[in-house]
Tab-separated table of C-alpha atoms in Angstrom:
chain	number	residue	atom	x	y	z
A	1	MET	CA	-119.420	-26.669	18.489
A	2	ASP	CA	-116.663	-25.513	15.902
A	3	ILE	CA	-113.227	-26.136	17.141
A	4	TYR	CA	-110.459	-24.403	15.366
A	5	ARG	CA	-106.723	-24.904	15.533
A	6	ILE	CA	-103.847	-22.556	14.990
A	7	TYR	CA	-100.437	-24.197	14.764
A	8	VAL	CA	-97.739	-21.885	15.611
A	9	ILE	CA	-94.056	-22.204	14.174
A	10	ASN	CA	-91.210	-20.012	15.701
A	11	ASN	CA	-88.361	-19.487	13.018
A	12	GLY	CA	-87.020	-16.575	15.204
A	13	ALA	CA	-83.626	-16.773	16.950
A	14	ASP	CA	-84.944	-17.002	20.476
A	15	ALA	CA	-87.771	-18.423	22.447
A	16	GLN	CA	-90.709	-16.414	22.495
A	17	ASN	CA	-94.154	-16.250	24.172
A	18	PHE	CA	-96.933	-16.214	21.782
A	19	TRP	CA	-100.444	-14.880	22.730
A	20	CYS	CA	-103.834	-15.337	21.239
A	21	PHE	CA	-106.198	-12.859	21.437
A	22	LEU	CA	-109.659	-12.441	19.816
A	23	ALA	CA	-110.520	-9.309	17.870
A	24	PRO	CA	-113.563	-6.999	19.404
A	25	PRO	CA	-116.904	-6.988	17.803
A	26	GLN	CA	-117.597	-4.191	15.243
A	27	GLU	CA	-119.277	-2.483	17.968
A	28	LEU	CA	-116.299	-2.154	20.144
A	29	VAL	CA	-113.440	-1.613	17.715
A	30	ASN	CA	-113.433	2.281	18.400
A	31	ASP	CA	-114.176	2.431	21.884
A	32	GLN	CA	-111.236	3.281	24.108
A	33	ARG	CA	-112.813	1.934	26.950
A	34	VAL	CA	-112.450	-1.473	25.839
A	35	PHE	CA	-109.274	-3.407	26.364
A	36	ALA	CA	-107.705	-6.726	25.259
A	37	ASN	CA	-107.835	-9.131	27.963
A	38	SER	CA	-106.186	-13.235	27.273
A	39	ASN	CA	-104.558	-15.653	29.333
A	40	VAL	CA	-103.855	-17.793	26.425
A	41	ARG	CA	-100.329	-18.327	25.490
A	42	LEU	CA	-97.854	-20.731	24.418
A	43	ARG	CA	-93.843	-20.395	25.112
A	44	ILE	CA	-92.019	-21.756	22.005
A	45	ARG	CA	-88.450	-22.385	21.593
A	46	ASN	CA	-87.102	-21.297	18.214
A	47	ASN	CA	-87.039	-24.015	15.359
A	48	VAL	CA	-88.196	-26.733	17.830
A	49	ASN	CA	-89.745	-29.926	16.583
A	50	GLY	CA	-93.223	-30.985	17.287
A	51	HIS	CA	-96.211	-29.341	17.092
A	52	ASN	CA	-97.407	-26.297	18.797
A	53	TYR	CA	-101.130	-25.082	18.770
A	54	PHE	CA	-104.061	-23.145	20.259
A	55	GLU	CA	-107.264	-25.129	20.190
A	56	ILE	CA	-110.166	-22.881	20.238
A	57	PRO	CA	-113.661	-24.095	20.838
A	58	VAL	CA	-115.892	-21.388	19.726
A	59	GLN	CA	-118.176	-21.066	22.897
A	60	TYR	CA	-118.786	-17.431	23.548
A	61	VAL	CA	-118.680	-16.189	27.287
A	62	ILE	CA	-119.685	-13.021	28.856
A	63	GLY	CA	-118.179	-12.151	32.548
A	64	ALA	CA	-118.982	-9.587	35.112
A	65	GLY	CA	-117.148	-8.607	38.222
A	66	ALA	CA	-116.181	-5.948	40.859
A	67	SER	CA	-113.203	-5.566	42.899
A	68	ASN	CA	-110.756	-2.643	44.210
A	69	ASN	CA	-109.096	-2.557	40.875
A	70	ALA	CA	-110.137	0.068	38.044
A	71	VAL	CA	-110.295	-0.962	34.651
A	72	GLY	CA	-107.815	0.254	32.689
A	73	LEU	CA	-104.477	-0.341	30.840
A	74	GLY	CA	-102.354	-2.727	32.504
A	75	VAL	CA	-104.546	-3.917	35.182
A	76	LYS	CA	-105.197	-7.313	36.004
A	77	ILE	CA	-108.963	-8.106	35.788
A	78	VAL	CA	-110.610	-11.538	36.237
A	79	SER	CA	-114.464	-11.646	36.341
A	80	ASN	CA	-116.112	-12.927	39.339
A	81	ILE	CA	-118.792	-14.852	37.438
A	82	VAL	CA	-118.528	-16.058	33.538
A	83	GLU	CA	-121.553	-17.669	31.963
A	84	ASP	CA	-121.722	-19.450	28.586
A	85	ALA	CA	-123.526	-17.548	26.130
A	86	ASN	CA	-124.895	-17.646	22.137
A	87	THR	CA	-125.950	-15.507	19.817
A	88	GLY	CA	-129.684	-14.687	20.053
A	89	GLU	CA	-129.413	-14.202	23.676
A	90	ILE	CA	-129.764	-11.318	26.156
A	91	TRP	CA	-128.244	-11.400	29.373
A	92	GLU	CA	-128.567	-8.620	32.341
A	93	ALA	CA	-125.630	-8.083	34.353
A	94	ASN	CA	-126.752	-6.855	38.113
A	95	TYR	CA	-124.136	-4.620	39.867
A	96	SER	CA	-124.538	-3.432	43.307
A	97	THR	CA	-124.271	0.030	45.055
A	98	VAL	CA	-121.841	0.029	47.897
A	99	PRO	CA	-122.202	-0.579	50.783
A	100	PRO	CA	-121.643	-3.463	51.028
A	101	ASN	CA	-119.057	-4.223	48.386
A	102	GLU	CA	-120.892	-7.050	46.620
A	103	GLY	CA	-120.039	-8.634	43.428
A	104	PRO	CA	-122.429	-8.881	40.118
A	105	THR	CA	-124.791	-11.587	39.022
A	106	LEU	CA	-125.516	-12.659	35.445
A	107	THR	CA	-128.942	-13.510	34.487
A	108	LYS	CA	-130.172	-14.646	30.879
A	109	LEU	CA	-133.562	-12.956	30.027
A	110	PRO	CA	-136.327	-14.807	28.276
A	111	LYS	CA	-136.043	-12.650	25.407
A	112	VAL	CA	-134.187	-12.933	22.064
A	113	SER	CA	-131.640	-10.457	20.286
A	114	PRO	CA	-131.458	-9.908	16.708
A	115	ARG	CA	-129.646	-12.273	14.666
A	116	ASN	CA	-126.059	-13.052	15.196
A	117	THR	CA	-126.095	-10.721	18.250
A	118	ILE	CA	-125.489	-10.834	21.964
A	119	TYR	CA	-126.919	-8.255	24.673
A	120	ILE	CA	-125.826	-7.501	27.662
A	121	VAL	CA	-127.737	-5.152	29.744
A	122	SER	CA	-126.636	-3.488	32.764
A	123	ASN	CA	-128.861	-2.568	35.798
A	124	ARG	CA	-129.452	0.695	37.496
A	125	PHE	CA	-126.448	1.203	40.098
A	126	ASP	CA	-124.466	4.275	41.424
A	127	LYS	CA	-121.352	4.129	39.380
A	128	VAL	CA	-119.968	7.305	40.914
A	129	LYS	CA	-120.684	6.277	44.373
A	130	ASN	CA	-118.769	2.825	44.003
A	131	GLN	CA	-116.098	4.452	42.317
A	132	ASP	CA	-115.684	6.846	45.094
A	133	ASN	CA	-115.502	4.197	47.623
A	134	ASP	CA	-112.943	2.406	45.523
A	135	TRP	CA	-115.250	-0.463	44.237
A	136	PHE	CA	-115.069	-0.656	40.240
A	137	CYS	CA	-117.240	-2.791	37.937
A	138	ASN	CA	-116.019	-4.916	35.101
A	139	GLN	CA	-117.540	-6.474	32.221
A	140	SER	CA	-116.201	-9.014	29.432
A	141	PHE	CA	-116.773	-10.923	26.659
A	142	GLY	CA	-114.983	-13.577	24.638
A	143	ILE	CA	-114.182	-16.855	24.069
A	144	LYS	CA	-113.452	-19.794	26.477
A	145	THR	CA	-110.619	-22.079	25.187
A	146	THR	CA	-109.182	-25.221	26.822
A	147	SER	CA	-106.237	-22.839	27.938
A	148	GLY	CA	-108.256	-20.105	29.016
A	149	PHE	CA	-110.108	-16.840	28.327
A	150	LEU	CA	-109.505	-14.537	25.350
A	151	GLY	CA	-111.258	-11.636	24.706
A	152	MET	CA	-111.894	-7.930	25.966
A	153	THR	CA	-112.944	-6.146	29.144
A	154	TRP	CA	-114.282	-2.871	29.904
A	155	SER	CA	-115.962	-0.660	32.729
A	156	PRO	CA	-119.730	-0.799	32.211
A	157	GLU	CA	-122.314	2.262	32.498
A	158	PRO	CA	-125.302	2.008	34.465
A	159	GLN	CA	-128.523	1.043	32.399
A	160	GLU	CA	-126.237	0.407	29.354
A	161	THR	CA	-126.994	-2.265	26.834
A	162	ARG	CA	-124.088	-3.497	25.043
A	163	ILE	CA	-124.780	-4.907	21.360
A	164	LEU	CA	-122.120	-7.272	20.505
A	165	THR	CA	-122.144	-8.985	16.976
A	166	PRO	CA	-119.145	-11.531	17.573
A	167	LYS	CA	-116.416	-11.505	14.756
A	168	LEU	CA	-114.025	-14.648	14.669
A	169	ARG	CA	-110.751	-12.918	14.038
A	170	PHE	CA	-107.852	-13.764	16.137
A	171	TYR	CA	-104.597	-11.954	16.736
A	172	ILE	CA	-101.248	-14.063	17.478
A	173	SER	CA	-98.779	-11.772	18.998
A	174	ILE	CA	-95.659	-11.469	20.821
A	175	GLY	CA	-94.918	-9.010	23.253
A	176	GLU	CA	-94.971	-8.218	27.306
A	177	TYR	CA	-98.419	-9.122	27.795
A	178	GLY	CA	-99.753	-10.445	31.441
A	179	SER	CA	-102.248	-13.351	32.012
A	180	ASN	CA	-105.686	-11.456	32.342
A	181	VAL	CA	-103.460	-8.105	32.207
A	182	LEU	CA	-105.442	-5.426	29.991
A	183	ALA	CA	-103.680	-4.266	26.997
A	184	ASN	CA	-104.026	-1.736	24.371
A	185	TRP	CA	-105.746	-2.999	20.964
A	186	ASP	CA	-103.310	-1.025	18.802
A	187	GLN	CA	-100.352	-2.514	20.473
A	188	VAL	CA	-101.927	-6.066	20.244
A	189	ALA	CA	-103.065	-5.891	16.673
A	190	ASN	CA	-100.360	-3.812	15.050
A	191	GLN	CA	-97.574	-6.371	14.831
A	192	ALA	CA	-99.466	-9.656	14.871
A	193	ALA	CA	-100.364	-12.223	12.611
A	194	VAL	CA	-104.169	-11.791	11.746
A	195	VAL	CA	-106.175	-15.267	11.503
A	196	ASP	CA	-109.895	-14.821	10.265
A	197	VAL	CA	-112.337	-17.628	10.250
A	198	PRO	CA	-112.917	-18.953	7.705
A	199	THR	CA	-110.678	-17.734	4.996
A	200	SER	CA	-107.449	-18.460	6.983
A	201	PHE	CA	-108.335	-22.026	7.664
A	202	ALA	CA	-108.520	-25.048	5.719
A	203	PHE	CA	-110.526	-28.190	7.388
A	204	ASP	CA	-110.719	-25.906	10.558
A	205	LYS	CA	-106.818	-25.634	10.785
A	206	CYS	CA	-104.315	-23.295	10.047
A	207	THR	CA	-100.493	-22.581	10.416
A	208	VAL	CA	-98.668	-19.181	11.826
A	209	ILE	CA	-95.281	-18.804	11.317
A	210	TYR	CA	-92.975	-16.213	13.398
A	211	THR	CA	-89.942	-15.670	10.665
A	212	SER	CA	-86.480	-15.089	11.392
A	213	THR	CA	-87.053	-11.157	10.074
A	214	GLY	CA	-89.802	-10.657	12.392
A	215	ASP	CA	-92.813	-11.022	9.982
A	216	TRP	CA	-95.759	-13.282	10.064
A	217	LYS	CA	-96.881	-15.653	7.624
A	218	VAL	CA	-100.447	-17.453	7.838
A	219	VAL	CA	-100.946	-20.594	5.814
A	220	LYS	CA	-104.226	-22.546	5.781
A	221	GLY	CA	-104.021	-26.148	7.306
A	222	GLU	CA	-101.249	-28.040	9.198
A	223	PRO	CA	-97.532	-27.320	9.068
A	224	GLU	CA	-95.717	-29.254	6.347
A	225	PRO	CA	-93.959	-32.015	7.313
A	226	VAL	CA	-90.441	-31.564	8.206
A	227	ALA	CA	-88.127	-33.018	5.645
């Protein structure tokens, strides 16, 4: 398993919460129903000694859930069930129709998806009836790290097939985000450091610097030693 380390240096005037987000696959980029979702963050004081970093093993995960919370901006969503997933796999998410208010299941199918893709297939369920009874389904894709989940969440449609071609691009951002609270992609990406695999890395390591002017710098490799 590949493991990437992103060092973060805060040269700003104040302590900041630094969040790590995973950029969406190409298939989800322009889908307004898909929201950024992360609980991976570091609080870093300005000009602090020592190393602060995000360590990201590349283990994809898919999640499925159902709750009384509708999928939308500013809503906290945590999947009921999460499974490790790899490219070339097809997963079926089975959602119940109320009553009763049951959570979903995830099953890996004995089929193979096209190269470098992961498929998530939703079963036949009555989304209208569920939502009329305040029961909302959710679906997620992302990466599981030592610190938590970073990825994206959306409301699935019945009998829908989501084709995902994972893209290893990370956003390092500061802002008033919440753990597992859904965020807008434009807000996350517009004022963030963009870290691409492998171009931003040297020996699977890179350094992100938040400057005193509020700009970002991305440098390959580990931070330079302090003189």
